[in-house]
CSV table of N, CA and C and ligand atoms in Angstrom, one decimal:
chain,number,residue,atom,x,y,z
A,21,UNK,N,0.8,-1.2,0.0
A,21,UNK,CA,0.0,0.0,0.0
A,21,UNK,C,0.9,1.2,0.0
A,22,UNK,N,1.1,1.7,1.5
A,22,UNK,CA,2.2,2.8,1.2
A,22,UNK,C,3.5,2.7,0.7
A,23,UNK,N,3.8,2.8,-0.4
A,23,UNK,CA,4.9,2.8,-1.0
A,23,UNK,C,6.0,3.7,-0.6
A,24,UNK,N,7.5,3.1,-0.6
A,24,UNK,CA,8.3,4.1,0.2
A,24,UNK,C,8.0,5.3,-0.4
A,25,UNK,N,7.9,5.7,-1.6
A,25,UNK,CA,7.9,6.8,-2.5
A,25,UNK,C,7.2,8.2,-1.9
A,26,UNK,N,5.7,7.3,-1.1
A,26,UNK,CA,5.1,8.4,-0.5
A,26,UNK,C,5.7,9.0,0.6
A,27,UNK,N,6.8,8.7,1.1
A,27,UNK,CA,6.9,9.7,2.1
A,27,UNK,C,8.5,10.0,1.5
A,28,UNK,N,8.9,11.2,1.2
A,28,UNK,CA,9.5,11.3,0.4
A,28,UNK,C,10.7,12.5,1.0
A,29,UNK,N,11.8,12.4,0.4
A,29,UNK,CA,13.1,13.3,1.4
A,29,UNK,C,13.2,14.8,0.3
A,30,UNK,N,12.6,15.7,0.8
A,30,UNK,CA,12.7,17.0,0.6
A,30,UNK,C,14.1,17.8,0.4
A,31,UNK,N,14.5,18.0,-0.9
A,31,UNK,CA,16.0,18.5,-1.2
A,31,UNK,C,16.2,20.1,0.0
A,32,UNK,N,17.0,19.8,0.9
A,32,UNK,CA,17.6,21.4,1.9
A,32,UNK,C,18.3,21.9,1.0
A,33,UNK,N,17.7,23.1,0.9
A,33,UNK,CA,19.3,24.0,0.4
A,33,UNK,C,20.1,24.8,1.3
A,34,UNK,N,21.2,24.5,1.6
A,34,UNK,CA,21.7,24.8,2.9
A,34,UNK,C,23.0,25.4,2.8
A,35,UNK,N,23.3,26.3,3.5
A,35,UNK,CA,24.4,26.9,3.3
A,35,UNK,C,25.0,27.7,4.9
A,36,UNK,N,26.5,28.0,5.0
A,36,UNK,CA,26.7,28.2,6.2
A,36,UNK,C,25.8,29.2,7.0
A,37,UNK,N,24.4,29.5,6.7
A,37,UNK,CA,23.5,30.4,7.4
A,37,UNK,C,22.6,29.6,8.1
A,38,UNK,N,21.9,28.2,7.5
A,38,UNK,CA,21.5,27.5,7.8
A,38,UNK,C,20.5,26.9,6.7
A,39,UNK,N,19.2,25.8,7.3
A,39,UNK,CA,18.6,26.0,5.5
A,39,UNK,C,17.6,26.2,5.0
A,40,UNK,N,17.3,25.5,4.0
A,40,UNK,CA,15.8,26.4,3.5
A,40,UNK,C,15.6,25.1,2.5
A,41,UNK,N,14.1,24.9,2.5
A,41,UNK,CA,13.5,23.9,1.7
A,41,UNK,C,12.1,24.9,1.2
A,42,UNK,N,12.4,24.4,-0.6
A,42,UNK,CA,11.2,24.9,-1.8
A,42,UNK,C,10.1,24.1,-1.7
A,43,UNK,N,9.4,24.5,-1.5
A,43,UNK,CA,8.0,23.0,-2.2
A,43,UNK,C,7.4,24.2,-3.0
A,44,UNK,N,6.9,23.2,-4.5
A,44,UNK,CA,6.2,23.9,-5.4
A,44,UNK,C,5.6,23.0,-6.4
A,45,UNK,N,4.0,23.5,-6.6
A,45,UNK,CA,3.3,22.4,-7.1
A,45,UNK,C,3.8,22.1,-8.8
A,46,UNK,N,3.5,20.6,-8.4
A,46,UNK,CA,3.7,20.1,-9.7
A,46,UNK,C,5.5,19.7,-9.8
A,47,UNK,N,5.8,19.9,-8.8
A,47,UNK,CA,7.3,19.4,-8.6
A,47,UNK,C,7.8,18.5,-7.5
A,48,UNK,N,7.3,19.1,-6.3
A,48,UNK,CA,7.5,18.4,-5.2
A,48,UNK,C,6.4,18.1,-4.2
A,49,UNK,N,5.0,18.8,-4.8
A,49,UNK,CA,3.9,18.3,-4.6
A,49,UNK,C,2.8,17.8,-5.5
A,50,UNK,N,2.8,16.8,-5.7
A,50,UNK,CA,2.0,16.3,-6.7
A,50,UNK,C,0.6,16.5,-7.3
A,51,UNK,N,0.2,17.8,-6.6
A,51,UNK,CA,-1.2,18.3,-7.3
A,51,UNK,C,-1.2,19.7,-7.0
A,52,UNK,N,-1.9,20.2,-7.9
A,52,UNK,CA,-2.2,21.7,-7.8
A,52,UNK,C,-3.1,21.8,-5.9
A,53,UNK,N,-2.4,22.8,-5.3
A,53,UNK,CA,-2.5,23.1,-4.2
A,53,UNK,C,-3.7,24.1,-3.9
A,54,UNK,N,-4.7,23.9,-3.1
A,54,UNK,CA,-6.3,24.9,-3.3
A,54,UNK,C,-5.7,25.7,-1.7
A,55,UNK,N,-4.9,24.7,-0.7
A,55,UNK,CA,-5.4,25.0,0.8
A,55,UNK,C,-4.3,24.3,1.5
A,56,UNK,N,-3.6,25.3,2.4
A,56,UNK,CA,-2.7,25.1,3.5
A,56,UNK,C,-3.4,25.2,4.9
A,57,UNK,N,-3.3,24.3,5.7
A,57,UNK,CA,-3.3,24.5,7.2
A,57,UNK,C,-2.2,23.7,7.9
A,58,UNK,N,-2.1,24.4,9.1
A,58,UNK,CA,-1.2,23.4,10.3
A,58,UNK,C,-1.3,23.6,11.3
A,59,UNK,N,-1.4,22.4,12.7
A,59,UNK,CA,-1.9,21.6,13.2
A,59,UNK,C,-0.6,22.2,14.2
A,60,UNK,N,-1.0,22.6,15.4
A,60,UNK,CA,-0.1,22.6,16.5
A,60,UNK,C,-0.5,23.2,17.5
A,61,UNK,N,-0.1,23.2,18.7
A,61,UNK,CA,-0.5,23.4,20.2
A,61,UNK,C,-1.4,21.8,20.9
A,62,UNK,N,-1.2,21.0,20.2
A,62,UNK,CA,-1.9,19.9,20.4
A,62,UNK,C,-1.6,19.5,21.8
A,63,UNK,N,-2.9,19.3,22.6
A,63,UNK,CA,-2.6,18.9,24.1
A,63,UNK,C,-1.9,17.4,24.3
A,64,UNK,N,-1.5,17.1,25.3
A,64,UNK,CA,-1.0,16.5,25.8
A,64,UNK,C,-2.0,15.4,25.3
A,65,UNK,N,-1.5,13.8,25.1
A,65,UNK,CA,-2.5,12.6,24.6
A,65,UNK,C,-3.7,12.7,23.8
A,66,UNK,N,-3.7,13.7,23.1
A,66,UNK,CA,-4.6,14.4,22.0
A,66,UNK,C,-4.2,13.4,20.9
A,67,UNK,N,-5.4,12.6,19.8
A,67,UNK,CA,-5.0,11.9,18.6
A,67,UNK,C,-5.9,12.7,17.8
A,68,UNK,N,-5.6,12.8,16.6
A,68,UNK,CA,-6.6,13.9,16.1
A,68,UNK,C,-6.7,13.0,14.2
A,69,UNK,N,-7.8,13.4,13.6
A,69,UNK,CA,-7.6,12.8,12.4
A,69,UNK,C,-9.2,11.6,12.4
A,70,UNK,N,-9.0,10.4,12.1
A,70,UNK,CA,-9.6,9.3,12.1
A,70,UNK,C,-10.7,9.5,11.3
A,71,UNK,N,-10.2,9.8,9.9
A,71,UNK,CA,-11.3,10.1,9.1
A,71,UNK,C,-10.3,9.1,7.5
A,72,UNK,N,-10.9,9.4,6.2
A,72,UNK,CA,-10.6,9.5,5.5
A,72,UNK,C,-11.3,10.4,4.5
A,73,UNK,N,-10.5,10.3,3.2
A,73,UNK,CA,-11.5,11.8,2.1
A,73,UNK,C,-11.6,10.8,1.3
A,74,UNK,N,-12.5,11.2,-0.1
A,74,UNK,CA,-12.8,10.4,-1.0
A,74,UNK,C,-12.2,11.2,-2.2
A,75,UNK,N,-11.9,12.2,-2.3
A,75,UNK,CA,-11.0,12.6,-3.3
A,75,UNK,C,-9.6,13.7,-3.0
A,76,UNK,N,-10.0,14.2,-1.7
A,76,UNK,CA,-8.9,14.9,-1.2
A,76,UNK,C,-7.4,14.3,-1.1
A,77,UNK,N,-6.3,14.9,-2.1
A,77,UNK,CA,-4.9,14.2,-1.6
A,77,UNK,C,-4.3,15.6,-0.5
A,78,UNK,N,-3.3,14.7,0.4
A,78,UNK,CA,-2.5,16.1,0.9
A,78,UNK,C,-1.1,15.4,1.3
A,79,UNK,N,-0.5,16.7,1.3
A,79,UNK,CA,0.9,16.3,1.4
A,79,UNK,C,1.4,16.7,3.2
A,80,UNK,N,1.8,16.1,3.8
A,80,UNK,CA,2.0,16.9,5.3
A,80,UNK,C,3.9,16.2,5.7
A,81,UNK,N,3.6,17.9,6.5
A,81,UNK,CA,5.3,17.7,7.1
A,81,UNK,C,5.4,17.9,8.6
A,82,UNK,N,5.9,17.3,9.1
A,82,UNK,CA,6.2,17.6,10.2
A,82,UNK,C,7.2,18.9,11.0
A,83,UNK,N,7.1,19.9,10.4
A,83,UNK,CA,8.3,21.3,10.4
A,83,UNK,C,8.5,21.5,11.6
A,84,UNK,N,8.3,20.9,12.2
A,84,UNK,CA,8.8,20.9,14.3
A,84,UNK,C,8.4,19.7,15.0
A,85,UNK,N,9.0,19.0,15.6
A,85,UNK,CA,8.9,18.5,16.9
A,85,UNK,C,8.3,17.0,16.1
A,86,UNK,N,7.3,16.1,16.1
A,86,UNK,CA,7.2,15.1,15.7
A,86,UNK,C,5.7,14.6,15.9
A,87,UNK,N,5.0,13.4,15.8
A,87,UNK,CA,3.8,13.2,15.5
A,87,UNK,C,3.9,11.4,14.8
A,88,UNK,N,3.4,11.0,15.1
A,88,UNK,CA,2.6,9.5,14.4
A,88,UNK,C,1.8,9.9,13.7
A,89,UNK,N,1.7,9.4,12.5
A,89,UNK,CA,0.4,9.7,11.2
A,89,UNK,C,0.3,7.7,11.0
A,90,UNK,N,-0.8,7.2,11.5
A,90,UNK,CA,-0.8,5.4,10.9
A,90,UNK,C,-1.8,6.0,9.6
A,91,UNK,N,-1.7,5.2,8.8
A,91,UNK,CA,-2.3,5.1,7.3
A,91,UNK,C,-2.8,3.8,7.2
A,92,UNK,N,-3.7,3.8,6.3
A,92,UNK,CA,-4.3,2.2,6.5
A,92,UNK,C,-5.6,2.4,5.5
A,93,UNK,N,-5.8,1.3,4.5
A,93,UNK,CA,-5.7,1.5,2.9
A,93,UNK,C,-7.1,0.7,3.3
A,94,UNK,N,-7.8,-0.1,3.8
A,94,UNK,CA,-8.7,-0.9,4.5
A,94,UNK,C,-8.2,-2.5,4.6
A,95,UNK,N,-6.7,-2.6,4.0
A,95,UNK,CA,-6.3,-3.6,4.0
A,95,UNK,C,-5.3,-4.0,5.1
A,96,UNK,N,-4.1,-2.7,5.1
A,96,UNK,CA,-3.0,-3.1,5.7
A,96,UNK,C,-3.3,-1.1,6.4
A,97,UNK,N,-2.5,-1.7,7.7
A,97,UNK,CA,-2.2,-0.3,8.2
A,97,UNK,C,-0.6,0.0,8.6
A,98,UNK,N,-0.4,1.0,8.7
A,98,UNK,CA,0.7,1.2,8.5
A,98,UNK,C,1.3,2.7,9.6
A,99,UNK,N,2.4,2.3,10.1
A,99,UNK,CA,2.4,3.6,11.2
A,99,UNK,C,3.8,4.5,10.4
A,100,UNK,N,3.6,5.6,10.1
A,100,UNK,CA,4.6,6.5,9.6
A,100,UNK,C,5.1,7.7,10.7
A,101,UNK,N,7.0,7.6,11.4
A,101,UNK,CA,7.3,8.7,12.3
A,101,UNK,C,7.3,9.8,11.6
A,102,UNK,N,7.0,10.5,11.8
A,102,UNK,CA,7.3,12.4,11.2
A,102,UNK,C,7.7,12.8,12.0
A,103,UNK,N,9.3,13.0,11.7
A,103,UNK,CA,10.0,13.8,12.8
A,103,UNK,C,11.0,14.9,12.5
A,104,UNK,N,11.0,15.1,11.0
A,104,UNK,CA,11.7,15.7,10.5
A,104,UNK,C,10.8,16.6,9.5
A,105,UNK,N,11.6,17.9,9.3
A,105,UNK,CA,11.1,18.9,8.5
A,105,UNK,C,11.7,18.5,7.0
A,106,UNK,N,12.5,17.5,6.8
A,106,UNK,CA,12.8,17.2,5.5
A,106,UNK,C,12.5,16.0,5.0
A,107,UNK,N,11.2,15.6,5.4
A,107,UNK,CA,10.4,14.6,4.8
A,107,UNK,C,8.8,15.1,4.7
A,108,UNK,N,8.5,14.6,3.8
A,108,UNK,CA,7.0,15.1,3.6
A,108,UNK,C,6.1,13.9,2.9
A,109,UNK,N,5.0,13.5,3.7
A,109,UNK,CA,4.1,12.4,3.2
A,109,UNK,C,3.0,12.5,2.6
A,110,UNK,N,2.7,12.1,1.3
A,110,UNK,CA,2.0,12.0,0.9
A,110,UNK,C,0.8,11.1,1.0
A,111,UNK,N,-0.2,11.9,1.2
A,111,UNK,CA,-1.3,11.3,1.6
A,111,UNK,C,-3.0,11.0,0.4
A,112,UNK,N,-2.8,10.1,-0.5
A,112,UNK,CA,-3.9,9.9,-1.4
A,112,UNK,C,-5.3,9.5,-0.9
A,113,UNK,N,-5.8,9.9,-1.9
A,113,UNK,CA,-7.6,9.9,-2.0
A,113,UNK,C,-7.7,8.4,-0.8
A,114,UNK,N,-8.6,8.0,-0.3
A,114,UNK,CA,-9.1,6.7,0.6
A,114,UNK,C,-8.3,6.0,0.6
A,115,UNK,N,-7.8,7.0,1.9
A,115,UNK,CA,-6.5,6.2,3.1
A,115,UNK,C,-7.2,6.7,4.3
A,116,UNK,N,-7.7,5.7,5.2
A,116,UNK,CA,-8.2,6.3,6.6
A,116,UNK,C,-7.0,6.2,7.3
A,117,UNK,N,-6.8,8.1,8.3
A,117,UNK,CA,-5.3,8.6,8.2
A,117,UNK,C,-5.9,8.7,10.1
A,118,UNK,N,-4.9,8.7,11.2
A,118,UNK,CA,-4.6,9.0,12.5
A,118,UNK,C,-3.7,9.2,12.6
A,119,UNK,N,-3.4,10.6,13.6
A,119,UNK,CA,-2.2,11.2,14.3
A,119,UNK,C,-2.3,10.7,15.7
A,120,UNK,N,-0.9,10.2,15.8
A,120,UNK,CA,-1.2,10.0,17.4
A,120,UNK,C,0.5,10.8,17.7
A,121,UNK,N,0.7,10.7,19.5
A,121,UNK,CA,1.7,10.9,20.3
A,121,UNK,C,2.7,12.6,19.4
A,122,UNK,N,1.8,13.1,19.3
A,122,UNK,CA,2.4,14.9,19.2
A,122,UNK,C,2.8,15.1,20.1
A,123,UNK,N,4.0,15.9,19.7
A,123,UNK,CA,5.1,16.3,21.2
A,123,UNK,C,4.7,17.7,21.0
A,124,UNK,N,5.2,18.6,22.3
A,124,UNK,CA,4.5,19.5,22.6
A,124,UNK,C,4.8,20.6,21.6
A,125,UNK,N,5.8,20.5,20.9
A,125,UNK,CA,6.8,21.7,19.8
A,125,UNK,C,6.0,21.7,18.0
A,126,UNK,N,4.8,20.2,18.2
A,126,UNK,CA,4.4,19.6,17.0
A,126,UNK,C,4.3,20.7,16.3
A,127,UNK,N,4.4,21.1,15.2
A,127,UNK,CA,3.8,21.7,14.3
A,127,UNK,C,3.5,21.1,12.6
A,128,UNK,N,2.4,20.8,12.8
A,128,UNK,CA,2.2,19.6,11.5
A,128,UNK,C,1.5,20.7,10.3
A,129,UNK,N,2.2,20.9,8.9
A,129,UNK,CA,1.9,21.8,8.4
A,129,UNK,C,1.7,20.7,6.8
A,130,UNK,N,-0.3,21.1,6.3
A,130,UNK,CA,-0.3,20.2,5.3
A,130,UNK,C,-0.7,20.8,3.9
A,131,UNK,N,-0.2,20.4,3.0
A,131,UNK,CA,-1.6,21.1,1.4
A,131,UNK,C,-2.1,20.1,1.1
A,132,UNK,N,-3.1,20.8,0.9
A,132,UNK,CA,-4.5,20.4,0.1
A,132,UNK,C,-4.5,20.5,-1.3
A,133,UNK,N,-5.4,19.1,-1.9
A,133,UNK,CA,-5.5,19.4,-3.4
A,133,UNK,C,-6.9,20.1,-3.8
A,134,UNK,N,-7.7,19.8,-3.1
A,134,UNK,CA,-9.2,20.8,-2.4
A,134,UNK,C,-9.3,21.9,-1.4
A,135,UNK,N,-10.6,22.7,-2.0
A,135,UNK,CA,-10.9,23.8,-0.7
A,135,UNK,C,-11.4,22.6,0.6
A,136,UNK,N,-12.1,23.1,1.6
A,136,UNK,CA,-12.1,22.5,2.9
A,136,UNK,C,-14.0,21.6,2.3
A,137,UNK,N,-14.2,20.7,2.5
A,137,UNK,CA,-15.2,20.3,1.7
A,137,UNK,C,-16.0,19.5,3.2
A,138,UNK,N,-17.1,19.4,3.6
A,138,UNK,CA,-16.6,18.4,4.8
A,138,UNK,C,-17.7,17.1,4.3
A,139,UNK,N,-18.3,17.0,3.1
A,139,UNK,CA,-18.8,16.0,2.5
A,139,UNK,C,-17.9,15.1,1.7
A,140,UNK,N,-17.1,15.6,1.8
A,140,UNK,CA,-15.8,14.6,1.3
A,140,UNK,C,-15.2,14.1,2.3
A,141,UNK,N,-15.3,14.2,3.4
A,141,UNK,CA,-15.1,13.4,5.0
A,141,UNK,C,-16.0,12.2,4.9
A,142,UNK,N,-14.9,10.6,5.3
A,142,UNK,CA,-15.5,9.8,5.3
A,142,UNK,C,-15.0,9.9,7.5
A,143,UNK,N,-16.3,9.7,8.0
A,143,UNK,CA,-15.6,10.0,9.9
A,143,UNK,C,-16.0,8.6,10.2
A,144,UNK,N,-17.2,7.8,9.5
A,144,UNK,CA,-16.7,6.3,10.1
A,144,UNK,C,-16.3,5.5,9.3
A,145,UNK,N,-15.4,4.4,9.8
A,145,UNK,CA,-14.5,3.7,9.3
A,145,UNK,C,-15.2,2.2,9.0
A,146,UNK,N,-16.5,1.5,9.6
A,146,UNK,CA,-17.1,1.1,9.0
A,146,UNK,C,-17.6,1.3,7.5
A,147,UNK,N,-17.8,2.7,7.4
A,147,UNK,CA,-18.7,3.6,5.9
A,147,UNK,C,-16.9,3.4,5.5
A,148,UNK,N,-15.6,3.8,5.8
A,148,UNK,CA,-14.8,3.8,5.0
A,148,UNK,C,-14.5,2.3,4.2
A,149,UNK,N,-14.5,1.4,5.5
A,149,UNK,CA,-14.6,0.1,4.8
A,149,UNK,C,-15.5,-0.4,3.6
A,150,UNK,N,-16.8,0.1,4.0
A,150,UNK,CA,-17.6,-0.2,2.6
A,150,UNK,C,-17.8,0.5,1.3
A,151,UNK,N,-16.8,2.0,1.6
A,151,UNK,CA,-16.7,2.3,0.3
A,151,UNK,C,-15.2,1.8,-0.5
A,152,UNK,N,-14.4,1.4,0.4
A,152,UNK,CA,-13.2,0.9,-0.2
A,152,UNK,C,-13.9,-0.5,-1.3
A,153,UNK,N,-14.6,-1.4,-0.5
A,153,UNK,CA,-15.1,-2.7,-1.2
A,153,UNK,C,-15.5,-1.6,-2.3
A,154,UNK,N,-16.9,-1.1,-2.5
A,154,UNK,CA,-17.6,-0.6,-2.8
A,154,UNK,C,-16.7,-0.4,-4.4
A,155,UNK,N,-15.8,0.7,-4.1
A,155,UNK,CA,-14.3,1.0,-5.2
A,155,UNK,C,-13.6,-0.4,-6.0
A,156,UNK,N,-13.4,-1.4,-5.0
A,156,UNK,CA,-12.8,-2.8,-5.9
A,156,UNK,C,-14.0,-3.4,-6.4
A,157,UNK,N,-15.1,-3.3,-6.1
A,157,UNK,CA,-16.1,-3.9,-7.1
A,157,UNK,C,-16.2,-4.2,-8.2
B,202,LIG,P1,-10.6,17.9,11.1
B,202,LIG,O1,-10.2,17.7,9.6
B,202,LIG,O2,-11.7,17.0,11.6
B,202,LIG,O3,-9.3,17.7,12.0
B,202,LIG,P2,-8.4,16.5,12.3
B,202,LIG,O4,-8.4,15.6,11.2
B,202,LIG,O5,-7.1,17.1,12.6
B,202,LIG,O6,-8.8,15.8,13.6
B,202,LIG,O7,-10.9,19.4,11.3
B,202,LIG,C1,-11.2,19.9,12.6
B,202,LIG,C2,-12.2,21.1,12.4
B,202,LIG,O8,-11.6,22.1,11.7
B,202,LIG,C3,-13.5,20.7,11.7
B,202,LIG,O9,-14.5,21.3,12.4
B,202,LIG,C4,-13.3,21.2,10.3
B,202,LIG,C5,-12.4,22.4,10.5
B,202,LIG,N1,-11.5,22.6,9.4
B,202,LIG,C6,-11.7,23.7,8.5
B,202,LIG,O10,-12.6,24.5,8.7
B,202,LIG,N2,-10.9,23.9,7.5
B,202,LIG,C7,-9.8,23.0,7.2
B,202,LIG,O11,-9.1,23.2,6.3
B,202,LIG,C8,-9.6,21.9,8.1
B,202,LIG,C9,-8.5,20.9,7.9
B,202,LIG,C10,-10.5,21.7,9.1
């Protein structure tokens, strides 16, 4: 399912000042971008997420401090660390996605390939399981 591909090592450009990392669509993010948000001040044993989208892709980075993202396709699940600002994961259409164990510094910063839709929110995972079948039909 998740292919190493999707979580993928962000070129630094770095020089004795310190460094700097480009993202720009259609290069290092694989869809035209509608919508940025990011995710931080997360309390203490706070898991946030447990949804999937039905056409939403996004790309998320961890740009401080670290986070659990498990991915899980309805087949296999899969736990991904985000601990670094020079990886960034790609997240495709019906993957039901959870964050867990944010440290207090988290700052989870993601794009969107859609504006904020919230009928493209699948929130139970029963309904996500039978639209996955639903798709291999
Ligand atoms: P949600 O996606 O459920 O958060 P998470 O997956 O991190 O648990 O979003 C939380 C709330 O914020 C929900 O009421 C929808 C709102 N929201 C927006 O209005 N715009 C956005 O771009 C996002 C991501 C969420």
């Amino acid at each position: 399912m998740l292919g190493a591909k999707e979580l993928v090592d962000l070129r630094v450009i770095g020089d004795e000042r310190g460094s700097l990392i480009a993202l720009e669509q259609g290069q290092n993010i694989p869809f035209d971008i509608k919508r940025a948000y990011y995710i931080f001040g997360t309390q203490p044993d706070v898991s946030r997420g447990f949804h999937a989208h039905r056409r939403l892709e996004q790309m998320a980075i961890c740009v401080s401090g670290s986070c659990k993202m498990i991915i899980d396709d309805g087949e296999t699940r899969e736990t991904v660390l985000l601990d670094s600002s020079t990886k960034a994961l790609i997240i495709r259409n019906m993957l039901w996605r959870e964050m867990h164990e944010f440290s207090p510094d988290c700052v989870l910063l993601v794009f969107a390939s859609e504006h904020f839709n919230e009928s493209d929110y699948i929130r139970s995972y029963d309904q996500f399981i039978r639209e996955v079948k639903n798709g291999k039909a």
